[in-house]
Structure formats: structure tokens, C-alpha cells
Amino acid sequence: MCATVVATLAVSAPANGAGGRTEITLSAEPGELDLIPLPCFPSTIQATMTNTGPEPRFADMTLTAEEPLSLSRDIFSSYLPATNPDQPVSATVEVRADRDTPPGTYDVLLEQGRQRLSVPVHVRQIPPKGPGDNLAWGEEAFASSTHGNFSVCGGVDGNTNQAQWDTHTGWNDGTPAVFPDTYGVRLPEERHVDEVETLTLDSASYPASRFGLRDWDVQVLDDGQWQTVAEVRGNTSGLVTTRFEPTTAEAVRLLIHNSNDARYSRVMELEVSGG
Ligand SMILES: [Ca+2]
């Protein structure tokens, strides 16, 4: 599944009168990918061009996706130096699909000159979310601000691996020493909820007691109004489970009043469930 597909074709145009042939290879990593069509689960492709010829080149890669997939860019233009060893030049391309996309395989096509490279995207069925399941998983996250090293989706991506904080997952606000911050998730439809699990940063080097969330309110959006259903104060733990009277919710958020370093709000994962 993670194999790299490399297509190599000689480009026939002579390079700057040098009489040689300039070759550009296309590659994609991964060579095919799985996509769960939820708002916070875009998949990414690293699209790469490499000049294997003797002359530097400018090249344009065009990217097209089979309907109903969409891409974050449709062209990748770059200068390709003729260095030895060959120097790959890459761009990250996000692949998205609406939640009603029928499961199946759709192609993303990379083209440069006469070269074509097809990347199959396997759109999967969205797992059903019943009683007790995490309703926040992969859904549309939102925040008052987000630090540049993080994605707003990092707190609903299902990844709770503390070792991957700041590299693959987690949400960190972008307004140091300014509170409150908010972090939440919009549910695709109104649901009954009665439990929120808040995982904050908590590792050997960065314990929750020094770097985690300290004071926050759990709020639900019901009939267009934010209502506080639980309050947490003086927390020093990496995982806080709050239970409350079952209520309908269109969205759930944390209204964060302070953290243990009084600097940043850090959410490893926000989980929401109901009966
Ligand atoms: Ca996470």
C-alpha cells in the first residue's frame, strides 16, 4: 500500500541546444492511498519531479482528480536543477472527498509533458458511530486560533500517541499567554451526548502537571446556544473524563481558561460520546 510508484519517460525536447535529452521522472508517495471521507481526514500525496538529465529545467506538473475527489492544487511548477546526485523536488497535495462519496477507487492523475502517473485513492466506508463511539473522530474541528506547527484537525484525528505531539498530531493554540482559547468539533448531525474525554499533552518530558490544560468548561451547542455542561478546575492529569446529563448537541467545545504553564492550550484529543 505504501509502495512508491515511479514512472520514467524520456522527454524528447532537446535541452537548450546542448544536444542531449532532458529527463524528468515523476513519483508519488504513497503510490496509492486510503481515504475515509470525513472533514478532518484529508489524505496527502507527496508529488515529486526529479531532473535526471544534464541541463536544468523548469517543469509544470498538472494534477487532476477523478470526480468526486478534490485536490488542494492542480499545478506544481518548479525549477529542477541538473545536480548530481539527482535532486527530487516535492509538493504536498491534499486529497479530499465529501462524506457522501460512494466507497470505491478513484484516480489522481499526475502529468508532466508526456508522462502520466496514476495514484489510486481507495475511498472507504465511514465507520458507523453508535452509542459509546467517539462522535468527534474525523469530524470538523474548529479553534479560536492554531499554532503554525499544528493542524486544527490534530485533536480529532484519533491519534493519541503522546510521542507524536507536534510532529503528527495534537492541537496547540496560537496566542501564547492569552486566554480563553476554544477548541471544538462540529457533529454532522445533532446527537445525544453525555460524556467528553479530554486528552492533553502528557509525556515524560512534558507532563500534564506542567504543560497540560488546567481550567476549562465543557460546552455543547444546542439550539444555537453554547451551554456549559461541566467545569474542570486545577487539572494535572493527561486524561479527564467528564460526564453530564444527556443533552442534544450540534457541536462540542472546550472553553479553556488556563493551562499549567499559563502559556498554551494543548489538546492531544477531544472525544465525545453519548448513549
Ligand atoms: Ca490527536
Coordinates of C-alpha atoms and ligand atoms in Angstrom, one line a residue:
M1 CA 0.0 0.0 0.0
C2 CA 2.9 2.4 0.7
A3 CA 4.9 1.4 -2.4
T4 CA 6.4 4.2 -4.4
V5 CA 5.3 4.3 -8.0
V6 CA 7.9 5.7 -10.3
A7 CA 7.2 6.4 -13.9
T8 CA 10.1 7.3 -16.1
L9 CA 10.0 8.6 -19.6
A10 CA 12.4 10.5 -21.7
V11 CA 11.3 13.9 -22.6
S12 CA 12.1 14.3 -26.3
A13 CA 12.7 18.1 -26.4
P14 CA 16.4 18.8 -26.7
A15 CA 17.8 20.8 -23.8
N16 CA 19.0 24.2 -24.6
G17 CA 20.8 23.2 -27.7
A18 CA 23.1 21.0 -25.8
G19 CA 22.1 18.2 -28.0
G20 CA 21.3 16.0 -25.0
R21 CA 18.0 14.8 -23.7
T22 CA 16.5 16.1 -20.5
E23 CA 14.7 13.5 -18.5
I24 CA 12.3 14.2 -15.7
T25 CA 10.8 11.5 -13.6
L26 CA 7.5 11.7 -11.7
S27 CA 6.8 9.9 -8.5
A28 CA 4.2 9.8 -5.8
E29 CA 4.4 8.8 -2.2
P30 CA 2.5 6.8 -1.2
G31 CA 1.8 5.2 -4.5
E32 CA -1.8 4.6 -3.5
L33 CA -3.8 5.7 -0.5
D34 CA -6.9 5.1 1.7
L35 CA -9.3 7.9 2.3
I36 CA -12.1 8.0 5.0
P37 CA -14.3 10.8 3.7
L38 CA -14.6 12.8 6.9
P39 CA -13.8 16.5 7.1
C40 CA -10.7 16.1 9.3
F41 CA -9.2 13.2 7.4
P42 CA -7.7 14.6 4.2
S43 CA -5.1 12.3 2.8
T44 CA -1.9 13.7 1.3
I45 CA 0.3 12.7 -1.6
Q46 CA 3.9 13.9 -2.0
A47 CA 4.2 14.6 -5.7
T48 CA 7.8 14.7 -6.9
M49 CA 9.6 15.7 -10.0
T50 CA 13.3 14.8 -10.5
N51 CA 15.5 16.1 -13.2
T52 CA 17.8 13.2 -14.2
G53 CA 19.2 14.9 -17.3
P54 CA 22.3 17.1 -17.8
E55 CA 20.5 20.5 -18.1
P56 CA 18.4 22.4 -15.5
R57 CA 14.8 22.7 -16.3
F58 CA 11.6 24.4 -15.3
A59 CA 8.7 22.0 -15.4
D60 CA 5.0 22.0 -14.7
M61 CA 3.2 19.1 -13.2
T62 CA -0.6 19.1 -13.6
L63 CA -2.8 17.2 -11.1
T64 CA -6.3 16.1 -11.8
A65 CA -8.6 14.1 -9.6
E66 CA -11.5 11.8 -10.7
E67 CA -14.8 13.1 -9.6
P68 CA -15.9 13.5 -6.8
L69 CA -12.4 13.8 -5.3
S70 CA -10.8 17.2 -5.0
L71 CA -7.2 18.3 -4.6
S72 CA -5.6 21.2 -2.8
R73 CA -3.7 22.2 -6.0
D74 CA -3.9 21.4 -9.7
I75 CA -0.5 22.5 -10.8
F76 CA 3.0 22.2 -9.4
S77 CA 5.6 24.3 -11.1
S78 CA 9.3 24.2 -10.2
Y79 CA 12.8 24.8 -11.2
L80 CA 14.6 21.4 -11.4
P81 CA 18.4 21.7 -11.0
A82 CA 20.6 19.3 -13.0
T83 CA 22.6 18.3 -10.0
N84 CA 24.3 15.0 -9.4
P85 CA 23.1 13.1 -7.5
D86 CA 19.6 13.9 -8.8
Q87 CA 17.6 16.2 -6.6
P88 CA 13.9 15.5 -6.2
V89 CA 11.5 18.4 -5.8
S90 CA 8.3 17.7 -4.0
A91 CA 4.9 19.2 -3.3
T92 CA 2.3 18.1 -0.8
V93 CA -1.1 17.6 -2.3
E94 CA -4.2 17.1 -0.1
V95 CA -6.9 14.8 -1.4
R96 CA -10.4 15.2 -0.1
A97 CA -13.8 13.6 -0.6
D98 CA -17.2 14.6 0.6
R99 CA -18.8 12.3 3.2
D100 CA -21.4 11.0 0.8
T101 CA -18.7 9.8 -1.7
P102 CA -19.6 6.2 -2.6
P103 CA -16.8 3.8 -1.5
G104 CA -14.6 2.8 -4.3
T105 CA -11.3 3.5 -6.1
Y106 CA -10.8 6.9 -7.8
D107 CA -7.7 8.0 -9.6
V108 CA -5.5 11.1 -9.1
L109 CA -3.5 11.8 -12.3
L110 CA -0.1 13.5 -12.3
E111 CA 1.1 14.7 -15.7
Q112 CA 4.3 16.3 -16.9
G113 CA 4.9 16.6 -20.6
R114 CA 4.0 13.2 -22.0
Q115 CA 4.4 11.4 -18.7
R116 CA 1.4 10.3 -16.7
L117 CA 1.3 8.7 -13.3
S118 CA -1.9 7.5 -11.8
V119 CA -2.4 7.3 -8.0
P120 CA -5.3 5.1 -6.9
V121 CA -7.3 6.5 -4.0
H122 CA -9.4 4.0 -2.1
V123 CA -12.4 5.8 -0.6
R124 CA -13.6 3.8 2.4
Q125 CA -17.0 3.5 4.1
I126 CA -17.3 5.8 7.1
P127 CA -17.5 3.5 10.2
P128 CA -20.9 3.9 11.8
K129 CA -20.8 5.8 15.1
G130 CA -23.2 4.3 17.6
P131 CA -23.7 4.6 21.4
G132 CA -20.3 4.9 23.1
D133 CA -18.4 5.5 19.9
N134 CA -16.3 8.7 19.6
L135 CA -18.5 11.0 17.7
A136 CA -15.7 13.6 17.2
W137 CA -13.4 11.3 15.3
G138 CA -12.5 12.8 12.0
E139 CA -15.3 15.5 12.2
E140 CA -14.9 19.2 11.5
A141 CA -12.7 20.7 14.2
F142 CA -12.5 24.4 15.0
A143 CA -10.5 26.6 17.3
S144 CA -10.0 30.2 18.4
S145 CA -6.5 30.0 16.9
T146 CA -4.0 27.4 15.9
H147 CA -0.2 27.5 16.3
G148 CA 1.6 27.2 13.0
N149 CA 3.2 23.9 13.8
F150 CA -0.2 22.2 14.2
S151 CA -3.4 21.4 12.4
V152 CA -6.8 22.2 13.8
C153 CA -7.7 18.5 13.0
G154 CA -4.9 17.2 15.3
G155 CA -7.3 16.9 18.2
V156 CA -9.9 14.8 16.4
D157 CA -7.6 12.6 14.3
G158 CA -7.8 9.5 16.6
N159 CA -4.1 9.7 17.3
T160 CA -3.4 9.8 21.0
N161 CA 0.3 8.9 20.8
Q162 CA 2.0 11.4 23.0
A163 CA 5.3 10.8 21.3
Q164 CA 3.8 12.2 18.1
W165 CA 2.8 15.5 19.7
D166 CA 3.9 18.4 17.5
T167 CA 5.1 16.1 14.7
H168 CA 1.9 14.2 13.6
T169 CA -0.9 15.2 15.9
G170 CA -2.3 17.5 18.6
W171 CA -3.8 20.9 18.7
N172 CA -1.9 23.9 20.2
D173 CA -3.4 27.4 20.2
G174 CA -1.6 30.3 18.6
T175 CA -2.0 33.1 21.2
P176 CA 0.7 32.5 24.0
A177 CA -0.3 33.6 27.5
V178 CA -3.7 34.9 26.2
F179 CA -6.8 33.1 27.5
P180 CA -9.5 31.9 27.0
D181 CA -9.0 29.7 24.0
T182 CA -11.6 27.4 22.4
Y183 CA -11.3 24.1 20.7
G184 CA -14.2 22.1 19.5
V185 CA -15.8 19.8 17.0
R186 CA -19.0 20.2 14.9
L187 CA -21.0 17.0 14.6
P188 CA -22.5 16.1 11.2
E189 CA -26.0 15.9 12.8
E190 CA -27.5 16.6 16.2
R191 CA -26.6 13.8 18.6
H192 CA -27.3 12.9 22.2
V193 CA -24.1 13.3 24.2
D194 CA -23.3 12.7 27.8
E195 CA -19.5 12.3 28.0
V196 CA -16.4 14.2 26.9
E197 CA -12.9 12.9 27.2
T198 CA -10.2 15.5 27.1
L199 CA -6.6 14.3 26.5
T200 CA -4.0 17.0 27.0
L201 CA -0.2 16.9 26.4
D202 CA 1.2 14.5 29.0
S203 CA 4.6 12.9 28.2
A204 CA 7.7 12.2 30.2
S205 CA 9.3 15.4 29.0
Y206 CA 6.1 17.4 29.0
P207 CA 3.9 16.2 31.9
A208 CA 0.4 17.4 32.1
S209 CA 1.0 18.9 35.5
R210 CA 3.4 21.4 33.9
F211 CA 2.2 21.7 30.3
G212 CA -1.4 20.4 30.2
L213 CA -4.8 22.0 30.3
R214 CA -5.7 23.3 33.8
D215 CA -9.0 25.0 33.8
W216 CA -11.8 24.6 31.2
D217 CA -15.5 24.4 30.7
V218 CA -17.1 21.7 28.5
Q219 CA -19.8 23.3 26.4
V220 CA -22.4 22.0 24.0
L221 CA -24.0 23.9 21.2
D222 CA -27.8 23.2 21.4
D223 CA -30.4 25.2 19.5
G224 CA -27.7 27.6 18.5
Q225 CA -26.6 28.4 22.1
W226 CA -23.4 27.4 23.9
Q227 CA -24.2 25.8 27.3
T228 CA -21.7 24.8 29.9
V229 CA -22.3 21.2 30.9
A230 CA -19.2 20.6 33.0
E231 CA -16.3 22.5 34.6
V232 CA -12.8 21.3 35.2
R233 CA -10.5 23.2 37.5
G234 CA -7.0 22.7 38.7
N235 CA -6.4 19.7 36.5
T236 CA -2.9 18.0 36.4
S237 CA -3.9 14.8 34.6
G238 CA -3.4 13.8 31.0
L239 CA -6.9 12.4 30.6
V240 CA -10.1 13.9 32.1
T241 CA -13.4 12.2 31.6
T242 CA -16.4 14.5 32.2
R243 CA -19.9 13.0 32.3
F244 CA -23.1 15.1 32.4
E245 CA -26.8 14.9 31.9
P246 CA -27.6 13.7 28.4
T247 CA -28.2 16.6 26.1
T248 CA -28.6 17.1 22.3
A249 CA -25.6 18.8 20.7
E250 CA -24.7 20.1 17.3
A251 CA -21.2 20.8 18.4
V252 CA -19.0 20.4 21.5
R253 CA -16.1 22.7 22.6
L254 CA -13.7 23.3 25.4
L255 CA -13.6 26.9 26.7
I256 CA -10.1 26.9 28.1
H257 CA -9.3 29.4 30.9
N258 CA -5.8 28.4 31.7
S259 CA -3.1 25.8 31.3
N260 CA -0.4 24.6 33.7
D261 CA 2.3 26.7 32.1
A262 CA -0.2 29.7 31.7
R263 CA 1.0 29.9 28.1
Y264 CA -0.5 27.5 25.6
S265 CA -3.6 25.4 25.4
R266 CA -2.7 21.9 24.3
V267 CA -5.3 19.2 23.3
M268 CA -4.0 15.8 22.3
E269 CA -7.5 14.5 21.5
L270 CA -11.1 15.5 22.2
E271 CA -13.5 12.6 22.3
V272 CA -17.3 12.9 22.6
S273 CA -19.8 10.1 23.1
G274 CA -23.4 9.5 24.0
G275 CA -25.9 6.8 24.9
Ligands
CA1 CA -4.7 13.7 18.2

